[in-house]
Amino acid sequence: MSKITMTTPLVEMDGDEMTRILWKMIKDELLLPYVDLKTEYYDLGLEHRNETNDQVTIDSAEATKKYGVAVKCATITPNAAIVEEYNLKEMWKSPNGTIRAALDGTVFRAPIVVKGIEPCVKNWEKPITLARHAYGDVYKNSEIRVPSAGKAELVFTGEDGTEIRETIHTFTGAGIIQGIHNTDKSIESFARCCFNYALDTKQDLWFATKDTISKKYDHRFKDIFQEIYDAEYDDKFQAAGIEYFYTLIDDAVARVMKAKGGFIWACKNYDGDVMSDMVSSAFGSLAMMTSVLVSPEGYYEYEAAHGTVQRHYYKHLKGEETSTNSVATIFAWTGALRKRGELDNLPELQKFADALEAATLETIESGKMTKDLALITSLENPTPLSSEGFIKAIRETLDAKLA
Ligand code: NAP
Ligand code: MG
C-alpha cells in the first residue's frame, strides 16, 4: 500500500513524561506506516524548553499561525518541585497558557463517546462540547480584605481624566471586596470562535450567563454575542440548520442534565472551569477527552485534555509495565490530520483520520482496552492491555479495516 501524501506540514509539539512515550508509539505504529507524515517538529519537552529559555514554545505558536494546524503532546507545567528536579533556570510558564495567549483562542473540550463506557447521565447520547472563555473575570482579579468600617468604591478614570464612580458598599465592619474585568475585544473573539466552531462541527451553540443579576457585566457578554450573531452568523446558521440559543446559566445547567447532548455549551471563564470538570467526569474518564484551541482567525491546535500521567511514567522508568490510555492523544492526531486534509483538500487523509478513530473505538468495543477503562466499562470480561499492547491492538483493527 502506498502511503498517503500530505502537502502542508502539521506543527508537531512534542511533550513530556508518559505522554511523550505514547507520542512515539502512536507515530511509529499508527501513523508512519500509513501516512507520509509531514510535520514541522518542535520539542516542547521541559529540558528543551529550558535550554531555549522557552523560545521553542513561542516559535511553535508562531508556526501554528503560519501553517494553521498544530498537534500537541501534554507538557509539564513547572512548579517549585519540578524546578528543583529538572534544575530549571526559571519556573517557565505553562506552554498551554503561552500558546493560548499567542493565538487568542478558545478551548473546546469534547468527550470521546464509545459503547461500553456509559455516561453517568443516562440521557446523554451524544457528546457535549464545552467552550470556556479563557480571559479575565475572577482569574484576573484584584481583591482587598477590608479591615474595618469604611466605604468601598468602584472608580474608573479615563485617559482624559473623566471619572466614573459607584459605591460598592458602606462597611460597618470588616469584610472583603473583589474587582474583576473583561474587555469587549476578548468577548468578541470568544463569540466568533464559538460561532465558527459551531458551523465547523454543525452543532447548536448554547450560551448562558447571569445577566438578570449582573445587568452590566454579564449583560455585556449576552449583548456582544447577540450583536455578532445577528450581523455575521444568522444566515450561516440557518443554512447549516443549526441554532444559537441564549439562556440564564441556571436554566442552562438544568437543561444540560436533561438533554441528549450533541451541542456546544459556551461558558464564561469560571463557569467553564467548573462545568468542564463536571461534564468530563460524568462522561467517564479524563483520558477520553479531546481538547482543541481555536483562534478567531481559524488556527487550530489539537491535544488531549489530560496531563503527562506522571505516576505511570515513573513506573515506566522503573521498567514496570504500564497501561496508559492513548485514545485522547490518538484523537488529537486524527483531529489535526482531518483538519489538514480539509484545508488542503486531501480526502484520503480525512478518510484515514476517520478510519483510525473508528479502529480505536472498535478495539475498545471488542473488549480490548487499557486498565482505566477496564475498571469502568459495562462490557463483560474486558481484556486489559498494556500501553503498547493497546496501540498494537488498534493497529490490527486498522489493518483489517484498510485491507
Ligand atoms: P494527569 O497527567 O492528567 O494525571 C492524573 C491522573 O489521571 C493520573 O495519575 C491517572 O490516574 C489518570 N490519567 C490521566 N490521563 C490518563 C491516561 N491517559 N491513561 C490512564 N490514566 C490517566 O494530571 P496531573 O497528574 O495532575 O499532572 C501531571 C502533569 O501534567 C503536570 O506536570 C501538569 O502540569 C501536566 N498537565 C499538562 C496538561 C497539558 O499539557 N495540557 C494538562 C494537565 C496537566 P492513576 O494515577 O490513578 O492511574
Ligand atoms: Mg477546573
CSV table of C-alpha atoms and ligand atoms in Angstrom, one decimal:
chain,number,residue,atom,x,y,z
A,1,MET,CA,0.0,0.0,0.0
A,2,SER,CA,1.4,3.4,-0.9
A,3,LYS,CA,1.5,6.0,1.8
A,4,ILE,CA,-1.0,8.9,1.9
A,5,THR,CA,0.7,12.1,0.9
A,6,MET,CA,0.5,15.5,2.7
A,7,THR,CA,1.1,18.9,1.1
A,8,THR,CA,1.4,21.3,4.1
A,9,PRO,CA,3.2,20.3,7.3
A,10,LEU,CA,1.5,19.9,10.6
A,11,VAL,CA,3.0,21.8,13.5
A,12,GLU,CA,4.1,18.9,15.9
A,13,MET,CA,4.6,19.9,19.5
A,14,ASP,CA,6.3,17.0,21.4
A,15,GLY,CA,5.9,16.9,25.2
A,16,ASP,CA,6.8,15.2,28.5
A,17,GLU,CA,6.8,12.1,30.6
A,18,MET,CA,4.4,9.2,29.8
A,19,THR,CA,2.6,11.1,27.0
A,20,ARG,CA,6.0,11.6,25.3
A,21,ILE,CA,6.4,7.8,25.3
A,22,LEU,CA,2.9,7.3,23.9
A,23,TRP,CA,3.5,10.0,21.3
A,24,LYS,CA,6.4,8.0,19.8
A,25,MET,CA,4.4,4.7,19.9
A,26,ILE,CA,1.4,6.3,18.1
A,27,LYS,CA,3.6,7.7,15.4
A,28,ASP,CA,5.6,4.5,14.9
A,29,GLU,CA,2.6,2.1,14.9
A,30,LEU,CA,-0.4,4.1,13.8
A,31,LEU,CA,0.8,7.0,11.6
A,32,LEU,CA,4.2,6.5,9.9
A,33,PRO,CA,3.2,3.1,8.3
A,34,TYR,CA,0.2,4.7,6.5
A,35,VAL,CA,0.9,8.4,6.1
A,36,ASP,CA,3.9,10.2,4.5
A,37,LEU,CA,3.8,12.4,7.6
A,38,LYS,CA,4.9,16.0,7.0
A,39,THR,CA,5.5,17.8,10.3
A,40,GLU,CA,7.4,20.8,11.5
A,41,TYR,CA,8.7,19.5,14.8
A,42,TYR,CA,9.0,21.5,18.0
A,43,ASP,CA,10.3,19.8,21.1
A,44,LEU,CA,8.3,21.3,24.0
A,45,GLY,CA,9.8,18.7,26.4
A,46,LEU,CA,10.8,20.5,29.6
A,47,GLU,CA,14.6,20.1,29.0
A,48,HIS,CA,14.4,21.7,25.6
A,49,ARG,CA,12.1,24.5,26.8
A,50,ASN,CA,14.7,25.2,29.5
A,51,GLU,CA,17.7,25.1,27.0
A,52,THR,CA,15.9,27.6,24.7
A,53,ASN,CA,14.6,29.8,27.5
A,54,ASP,CA,11.2,28.8,26.4
A,55,GLN,CA,11.7,30.3,23.0
A,56,VAL,CA,10.7,27.0,21.4
A,57,THR,CA,7.1,27.4,22.8
A,58,ILE,CA,6.8,30.9,21.3
A,59,ASP,CA,8.2,29.6,18.0
A,60,SER,CA,5.7,26.7,17.9
A,61,ALA,CA,2.8,29.1,18.5
A,62,GLU,CA,4.2,31.3,15.6
A,63,ALA,CA,4.4,28.3,13.4
A,64,THR,CA,0.8,27.5,14.2
A,65,LYS,CA,-0.2,30.9,12.9
A,66,LYS,CA,1.9,30.2,9.7
A,67,TYR,CA,0.5,26.7,8.9
A,68,GLY,CA,-2.9,26.9,10.6
A,69,VAL,CA,-2.9,23.4,12.3
A,70,ALA,CA,-0.9,22.0,15.2
A,71,VAL,CA,-1.0,18.8,17.3
A,72,LYS,CA,0.4,19.0,20.8
A,73,CYS,CA,1.5,16.4,23.4
A,74,ALA,CA,0.9,17.0,27.1
A,75,THR,CA,3.6,19.0,28.8
A,76,ILE,CA,4.8,19.6,32.3
A,77,THR,CA,3.8,23.0,33.8
A,78,PRO,CA,6.7,23.6,36.3
A,79,ASN,CA,6.1,24.1,40.0
A,80,ALA,CA,8.7,24.6,42.7
A,81,ALA,CA,9.4,20.8,43.0
A,82,ILE,CA,9.8,20.5,39.2
A,83,VAL,CA,12.2,23.5,39.1
A,84,GLU,CA,14.4,21.6,41.5
A,85,GLU,CA,14.0,18.1,39.9
A,86,TYR,CA,14.9,19.4,36.4
A,87,ASN,CA,17.3,22.1,37.6
A,88,LEU,CA,15.5,24.7,35.6
A,89,LYS,CA,16.8,28.2,35.0
A,90,GLU,CA,13.3,29.6,35.8
A,91,MET,CA,9.8,28.5,36.6
A,92,TRP,CA,8.7,28.5,32.9
A,93,LYS,CA,5.1,29.4,32.3
A,94,SER,CA,2.5,26.8,31.2
A,95,PRO,CA,3.1,26.2,27.5
A,96,ASN,CA,-0.7,26.0,27.0
A,97,GLY,CA,-1.1,29.4,28.6
A,98,THR,CA,1.7,30.8,26.2
A,99,ILE,CA,0.1,29.2,23.1
A,100,ARG,CA,-3.4,30.3,24.1
A,101,ALA,CA,-2.3,33.9,24.6
A,102,ALA,CA,-0.4,33.9,21.3
A,103,LEU,CA,-3.4,32.6,19.4
A,104,ASP,CA,-6.0,34.5,21.4
A,105,GLY,CA,-8.0,31.3,21.3
A,106,THR,CA,-10.9,29.5,22.9
A,107,VAL,CA,-10.5,25.9,24.1
A,108,PHE,CA,-13.2,23.4,23.1
A,109,ARG,CA,-13.3,20.1,25.1
A,110,ALA,CA,-15.3,17.1,23.9
A,111,PRO,CA,-15.6,13.6,25.3
A,112,ILE,CA,-15.0,10.6,23.0
A,113,VAL,CA,-18.1,8.5,23.2
A,114,VAL,CA,-17.8,4.7,22.9
A,115,LYS,CA,-20.1,1.8,23.5
A,116,GLY,CA,-19.2,0.1,26.8
A,117,ILE,CA,-18.2,3.4,28.6
A,118,GLU,CA,-21.6,4.8,29.5
A,119,PRO,CA,-22.0,8.4,30.8
A,120,CYS,CA,-23.4,8.7,34.4
A,121,VAL,CA,-26.2,10.8,32.9
A,122,LYS,CA,-28.3,8.2,31.2
A,123,ASN,CA,-29.9,10.6,28.6
A,124,TRP,CA,-26.6,11.9,27.3
A,125,GLU,CA,-26.4,10.1,23.9
A,126,LYS,CA,-24.0,12.4,22.1
A,127,PRO,CA,-21.0,14.3,23.3
A,128,ILE,CA,-21.4,17.7,24.9
A,129,THR,CA,-18.6,20.1,23.8
A,130,LEU,CA,-17.6,22.7,26.4
A,131,ALA,CA,-16.2,26.0,25.3
A,132,ARG,CA,-14.5,28.0,28.0
A,133,HIS,CA,-13.7,31.7,27.7
A,134,ALA,CA,-10.0,31.9,28.7
A,135,TYR,CA,-9.6,35.5,29.7
A,136,GLY,CA,-10.4,37.7,32.7
A,137,ASP,CA,-13.2,37.7,35.3
A,138,VAL,CA,-12.1,36.1,38.6
A,139,TYR,CA,-8.9,34.8,37.0
A,140,LYS,CA,-7.5,38.3,36.7
A,141,ASN,CA,-9.0,39.9,39.8
A,142,SER,CA,-7.8,42.3,42.5
A,143,GLU,CA,-9.1,41.7,46.0
A,144,ILE,CA,-9.0,43.6,49.2
A,145,ARG,CA,-9.6,42.2,52.7
A,146,VAL,CA,-11.4,45.1,54.3
A,147,PRO,CA,-10.1,45.6,57.8
A,148,SER,CA,-12.8,47.8,59.3
A,149,ALA,CA,-15.7,50.1,58.8
A,150,GLY,CA,-15.5,52.4,55.7
A,151,LYS,CA,-16.7,53.0,52.2
A,152,ALA,CA,-15.7,50.8,49.2
A,153,GLU,CA,-16.0,52.4,45.7
A,154,LEU,CA,-15.5,51.4,42.1
A,155,VAL,CA,-13.7,54.1,40.2
A,156,PHE,CA,-12.8,54.3,36.6
A,157,THR,CA,-10.5,57.1,35.4
A,158,GLY,CA,-10.5,57.7,31.7
A,159,GLU,CA,-7.3,58.8,29.8
A,160,ASP,CA,-8.8,62.3,29.6
A,161,GLY,CA,-9.3,62.3,33.4
A,162,THR,CA,-13.1,61.8,33.5
A,163,GLU,CA,-14.2,59.7,36.3
A,164,ILE,CA,-17.0,57.1,36.8
A,165,ARG,CA,-17.7,56.3,40.4
A,166,GLU,CA,-20.0,53.7,42.1
A,167,THR,CA,-20.4,52.9,45.7
A,168,ILE,CA,-19.8,49.2,46.2
A,169,HIS,CA,-20.7,49.1,49.9
A,170,THR,CA,-20.5,51.1,53.1
A,171,PHE,CA,-18.9,48.7,55.5
A,172,THR,CA,-19.8,48.9,59.2
A,173,GLY,CA,-17.1,46.3,60.0
A,174,ALA,CA,-14.5,44.0,58.4
A,175,GLY,CA,-15.2,42.3,55.1
A,176,ILE,CA,-14.0,41.6,51.6
A,177,ILE,CA,-14.1,43.2,48.1
A,178,GLN,CA,-13.2,42.0,44.7
A,179,GLY,CA,-12.6,43.8,41.4
A,180,ILE,CA,-12.9,41.9,38.1
A,181,HIS,CA,-12.8,42.9,34.4
A,182,ASN,CA,-13.2,41.8,30.9
A,183,THR,CA,-12.7,43.5,27.5
A,184,ASP,CA,-15.1,43.8,24.5
A,185,LYS,CA,-12.3,42.6,22.3
A,186,SER,CA,-11.8,39.4,24.2
A,187,ILE,CA,-15.5,38.7,24.4
A,188,GLU,CA,-15.9,39.4,20.7
A,189,SER,CA,-13.1,36.9,19.9
A,190,PHE,CA,-14.7,34.3,22.2
A,191,ALA,CA,-18.0,34.8,20.5
A,192,ARG,CA,-16.5,34.4,17.0
A,193,CYS,CA,-14.6,31.3,18.0
A,194,CYS,CA,-17.8,29.7,19.3
A,195,PHE,CA,-19.9,30.6,16.3
A,196,ASN,CA,-17.2,29.4,13.9
A,197,TYR,CA,-16.7,26.2,15.7
A,198,ALA,CA,-20.4,25.5,15.8
A,199,LEU,CA,-20.5,26.0,12.0
A,200,ASP,CA,-17.4,23.9,11.6
A,201,THR,CA,-18.8,20.9,13.6
A,202,LYS,CA,-22.5,21.5,12.6
A,203,GLN,CA,-23.7,21.6,16.2
A,204,ASP,CA,-26.1,24.0,18.0
A,205,LEU,CA,-24.4,26.6,20.3
A,206,TRP,CA,-25.7,27.3,23.8
A,207,PHE,CA,-24.5,30.3,25.8
A,208,ALA,CA,-25.5,31.3,29.3
A,209,THR,CA,-24.6,34.0,31.9
A,210,LYS,CA,-26.3,35.5,34.9
A,211,ASP,CA,-27.5,38.7,33.1
A,212,THR,CA,-30.6,39.1,35.3
A,213,ILE,CA,-28.4,39.8,38.3
A,214,SER,CA,-25.3,41.2,36.6
A,215,LYS,CA,-27.1,43.8,34.5
A,216,LYS,CA,-24.0,45.5,33.1
A,217,TYR,CA,-21.2,42.9,33.3
A,218,ASP,CA,-22.8,39.6,32.3
A,219,HIS,CA,-25.3,41.5,30.1
A,220,ARG,CA,-22.4,42.8,28.0
A,221,PHE,CA,-21.5,39.2,27.2
A,222,LYS,CA,-25.1,38.5,26.2
A,223,ASP,CA,-25.3,41.6,24.0
A,224,ILE,CA,-21.9,41.1,22.3
A,225,PHE,CA,-22.8,37.5,21.4
A,226,GLN,CA,-26.2,38.6,20.0
A,227,GLU,CA,-24.9,41.6,18.0
A,228,ILE,CA,-22.2,39.4,16.4
A,229,TYR,CA,-24.7,36.6,15.8
A,230,ASP,CA,-27.2,38.9,14.1
A,231,ALA,CA,-24.7,40.8,12.0
A,232,GLU,CA,-22.4,37.9,10.9
A,233,TYR,CA,-23.8,34.5,11.6
A,234,ASP,CA,-27.6,34.3,11.5
A,235,ASP,CA,-27.7,33.4,7.7
A,236,LYS,CA,-24.9,30.9,8.0
A,237,PHE,CA,-26.5,29.1,11.0
A,238,GLN,CA,-29.8,28.9,9.1
A,239,ALA,CA,-28.1,27.5,6.1
A,240,ALA,CA,-26.3,24.9,8.2
A,241,GLY,CA,-29.5,24.0,10.0
A,242,ILE,CA,-28.1,24.8,13.5
A,243,GLU,CA,-29.3,27.1,16.2
A,244,TYR,CA,-27.8,29.7,18.6
A,245,PHE,CA,-29.6,29.7,21.9
A,246,TYR,CA,-29.1,32.0,24.9
A,247,THR,CA,-30.4,31.4,28.3
A,248,LEU,CA,-29.7,32.0,32.0
A,249,ILE,CA,-26.9,29.9,33.5
A,250,ASP,CA,-29.2,28.2,36.0
A,251,ASP,CA,-31.6,27.3,33.2
A,252,ALA,CA,-28.7,26.0,31.1
A,253,VAL,CA,-27.4,23.8,33.9
A,254,ALA,CA,-30.9,22.3,34.3
A,255,ARG,CA,-31.4,21.8,30.6
A,256,VAL,CA,-28.0,20.2,30.1
A,257,MET,CA,-28.8,17.5,32.6
A,258,LYS,CA,-32.0,16.6,30.7
A,259,ALA,CA,-30.5,17.0,27.2
A,260,LYS,CA,-29.4,14.3,24.7
A,261,GLY,CA,-26.1,16.1,24.0
A,262,GLY,CA,-24.7,16.9,20.6
A,263,PHE,CA,-24.3,20.6,21.2
A,264,ILE,CA,-21.6,23.1,22.2
A,265,TRP,CA,-22.0,24.8,25.6
A,266,ALA,CA,-20.2,28.1,25.7
A,267,CYS,CA,-19.3,29.3,29.3
A,268,LYS,CA,-17.7,32.3,30.9
A,269,ASN,CA,-14.3,31.6,32.4
A,270,TYR,CA,-15.4,30.4,35.9
A,271,ASP,CA,-18.5,28.5,34.7
A,272,GLY,CA,-16.3,26.8,32.1
A,273,ASP,CA,-13.6,25.8,34.6
A,274,VAL,CA,-16.2,24.2,36.9
A,275,MET,CA,-18.6,22.8,34.4
A,276,SER,CA,-15.9,21.2,32.2
A,277,ASP,CA,-14.7,19.0,35.1
A,278,MET,CA,-18.3,18.0,35.8
A,279,VAL,CA,-19.1,17.2,32.2
A,280,SER,CA,-15.8,15.3,31.6
A,281,SER,CA,-16.1,13.2,34.8
A,282,ALA,CA,-19.8,12.4,34.1
A,283,PHE,CA,-18.8,11.2,30.6
A,284,GLY,CA,-16.5,8.6,32.1
A,285,SER,CA,-12.8,9.5,32.0
A,286,LEU,CA,-10.3,12.4,31.5
A,287,ALA,CA,-8.3,10.0,29.4
A,288,MET,CA,-11.2,10.1,26.8
A,289,MET,CA,-11.4,13.9,26.5
A,290,THR,CA,-10.1,15.8,23.5
A,291,SER,CA,-9.3,19.4,23.5
A,292,VAL,CA,-8.8,21.9,20.6
A,293,LEU,CA,-7.8,25.5,20.8
A,294,VAL,CA,-9.4,27.6,18.1
A,295,SER,CA,-8.4,31.1,17.3
A,296,PRO,CA,-10.8,33.7,15.8
A,297,GLU,CA,-8.7,33.6,12.6
A,298,GLY,CA,-9.3,29.9,12.3
A,299,TYR,CA,-6.0,28.4,13.6
A,300,TYR,CA,-6.4,25.0,15.3
A,301,GLU,CA,-4.3,23.3,17.9
A,302,TYR,CA,-5.4,19.8,18.9
A,303,GLU,CA,-4.4,17.9,22.1
A,304,ALA,CA,-5.6,15.5,24.8
A,305,ALA,CA,-7.3,17.1,27.8
A,306,HIS,CA,-5.2,15.1,30.3
A,307,GLY,CA,-1.7,15.8,31.6
A,308,THR,CA,1.6,13.9,31.3
A,309,VAL,CA,0.4,11.0,33.5
A,310,GLN,CA,3.5,11.3,35.7
A,311,ARG,CA,2.7,8.3,38.0
A,312,HIS,CA,2.7,5.9,35.0
A,313,TYR,CA,5.9,7.5,33.7
A,314,TYR,CA,7.8,6.7,36.9
A,315,LYS,CA,6.6,3.1,36.7
A,316,HIS,CA,7.8,3.0,33.1
A,317,LEU,CA,11.2,4.4,34.2
A,318,LYS,CA,11.5,1.5,36.7
A,319,GLY,CA,11.0,-0.9,33.9
A,320,GLU,CA,7.4,-1.9,35.0
A,321,GLU,CA,4.6,-2.4,32.5
A,322,THR,CA,2.2,0.5,32.2
A,323,SER,CA,-1.4,0.6,30.9
A,324,THR,CA,-1.8,4.2,29.9
A,325,ASN,CA,-4.8,5.2,27.7
A,326,SER,CA,-3.6,6.7,24.4
A,327,VAL,CA,-7.1,7.4,23.0
A,328,ALA,CA,-7.2,11.2,23.6
A,329,THR,CA,-3.7,11.6,22.1
A,330,ILE,CA,-4.6,9.5,19.1
A,331,PHE,CA,-7.7,11.7,18.6
A,332,ALA,CA,-5.5,14.8,18.8
A,333,TRP,CA,-3.6,13.5,15.8
A,334,THR,CA,-6.7,12.4,13.9
A,335,GLY,CA,-8.3,15.8,14.6
A,336,ALA,CA,-5.2,17.6,13.2
A,337,LEU,CA,-4.8,15.3,10.2
A,338,ARG,CA,-8.5,15.6,9.3
A,339,LYS,CA,-8.3,19.4,9.5
A,340,ARG,CA,-5.1,19.4,7.4
A,341,GLY,CA,-7.0,17.2,4.9
A,342,GLU,CA,-9.9,19.6,4.8
A,343,LEU,CA,-7.8,22.7,4.4
A,344,ASP,CA,-5.6,21.1,1.7
A,345,ASN,CA,-8.4,19.2,0.0
A,346,LEU,CA,-6.9,15.8,0.7
A,347,PRO,CA,-9.8,13.4,1.0
A,348,GLU,CA,-7.5,10.4,1.5
A,349,LEU,CA,-6.0,12.0,4.6
A,350,GLN,CA,-9.5,12.8,6.0
A,351,LYS,CA,-10.6,9.2,5.3
A,352,PHE,CA,-7.5,7.9,7.1
A,353,ALA,CA,-8.3,10.0,10.2
A,354,ASP,CA,-11.9,8.6,10.2
A,355,ALA,CA,-10.6,5.0,9.9
A,356,LEU,CA,-8.1,5.4,12.7
A,357,GLU,CA,-10.8,6.8,15.0
A,358,ALA,CA,-13.2,4.0,14.1
A,359,ALA,CA,-10.4,1.4,14.6
A,360,THR,CA,-9.7,2.9,18.1
A,361,LEU,CA,-13.4,2.8,19.1
A,362,GLU,CA,-13.9,-0.7,17.6
A,363,THR,CA,-10.9,-2.0,19.5
A,364,ILE,CA,-12.4,-0.8,22.8
A,365,GLU,CA,-15.9,-2.1,21.8
A,366,SER,CA,-14.3,-5.6,21.2
A,367,GLY,CA,-13.2,-5.6,24.8
A,368,LYS,CA,-9.6,-4.6,24.4
A,369,MET,CA,-8.7,-1.6,26.4
A,370,THR,CA,-6.4,0.0,28.9
A,371,LYS,CA,-6.9,-0.6,32.7
A,372,ASP,CA,-8.5,2.8,33.4
A,373,LEU,CA,-11.4,1.8,31.0
A,374,ALA,CA,-11.5,-1.9,32.0
A,375,LEU,CA,-12.3,-0.6,35.6
A,376,ILE,CA,-15.4,1.3,34.4
A,377,THR,CA,-16.7,-0.5,31.4
A,378,SER,CA,-20.1,-2.0,31.2
A,379,LEU,CA,-18.8,-4.7,28.8
A,380,GLU,CA,-18.3,-8.1,30.4
A,381,ASN,CA,-14.8,-9.7,30.7
A,382,PRO,CA,-12.8,-6.9,29.2
A,383,THR,CA,-9.1,-7.6,28.3
A,384,PRO,CA,-6.9,-5.1,30.0
A,385,LEU,CA,-3.8,-4.4,27.8
A,386,SER,CA,-0.5,-2.6,28.3
A,387,SER,CA,0.1,0.9,26.8
A,388,GLU,CA,1.9,-0.8,23.9
A,389,GLY,CA,-0.4,-3.8,23.7
A,390,PHE,CA,-3.4,-1.5,23.2
A,391,ILE,CA,-1.8,0.5,20.4
A,392,LYS,CA,-0.8,-2.7,18.7
A,393,ALA,CA,-4.4,-4.0,19.0
A,394,ILE,CA,-5.6,-0.8,17.3
A,395,ARG,CA,-3.1,-1.3,14.5
A,396,GLU,CA,-4.6,-4.8,13.9
A,397,THR,CA,-8.1,-3.4,13.7
A,398,LEU,CA,-6.9,-0.6,11.4
A,399,ASP,CA,-5.1,-3.0,9.1
A,400,ALA,CA,-8.2,-5.2,8.8
A,401,LYS,CA,-10.3,-2.1,8.0
A,402,LEU,CA,-7.9,-0.7,5.4
A,403,ALA,CA,-7.4,-4.1,3.7
B,1,NAP,P1,-2.7,13.9,34.7
B,1,NAP,O1,-1.4,13.7,34.0
B,1,NAP,O2,-3.9,14.1,33.8
B,1,NAP,O3,-3.0,12.6,35.5
B,1,NAP,C1,-3.8,12.5,36.7
B,1,NAP,C2,-4.2,11.1,36.9
B,1,NAP,O4,-5.3,10.8,36.0
B,1,NAP,C3,-3.2,10.0,36.5
B,1,NAP,O5,-2.3,9.8,37.6
B,1,NAP,C4,-4.1,8.8,36.1
B,1,NAP,O6,-4.6,8.2,37.3
B,1,NAP,C5,-5.2,9.5,35.4
B,1,NAP,N1,-5.0,9.6,34.0
B,1,NAP,C6,-4.8,10.8,33.3
B,1,NAP,N2,-4.7,10.5,32.0
B,1,NAP,C7,-4.6,9.2,31.9
B,1,NAP,C8,-4.4,8.3,30.8
B,1,NAP,N3,-4.2,8.8,29.5
B,1,NAP,N4,-4.5,7.0,31.0
B,1,NAP,C9,-4.7,6.5,32.2
B,1,NAP,N5,-4.9,7.3,33.3
B,1,NAP,C10,-4.8,8.6,33.1
B,1,NAP,O7,-2.7,15.1,35.7
B,1,NAP,P2,-1.6,15.5,36.8
B,1,NAP,O8,-1.0,14.3,37.4
B,1,NAP,O9,-2.3,16.5,37.6
B,1,NAP,O10,-0.5,16.3,36.0
B,1,NAP,C11,0.7,15.7,35.6
B,1,NAP,C12,1.5,16.7,34.7
B,1,NAP,O11,0.7,17.1,33.6
B,1,NAP,C13,1.8,18.0,35.5
B,1,NAP,O12,3.1,18.5,35.2
B,1,NAP,C14,0.8,19.0,34.8
B,1,NAP,O13,1.3,20.3,34.8
B,1,NAP,C15,0.7,18.5,33.5
B,1,NAP,N6,-0.6,18.8,32.7
B,1,NAP,C16,-0.5,19.2,31.4
B,1,NAP,C17,-1.6,19.4,30.7
B,1,NAP,C18,-1.4,19.8,29.2
B,1,NAP,O14,-0.3,19.8,28.7
B,1,NAP,N7,-2.5,20.0,28.5
B,1,NAP,C19,-2.9,19.3,31.3
B,1,NAP,C20,-3.0,18.9,32.6
B,1,NAP,C21,-1.8,18.7,33.3
B,1,NAP,P3,-3.9,7.0,38.1
B,1,NAP,O15,-2.7,7.5,38.6
B,1,NAP,O16,-4.9,6.7,39.2
B,1,NAP,O17,-3.8,5.8,37.1
B,2,MG,MG,-11.0,23.1,36.7
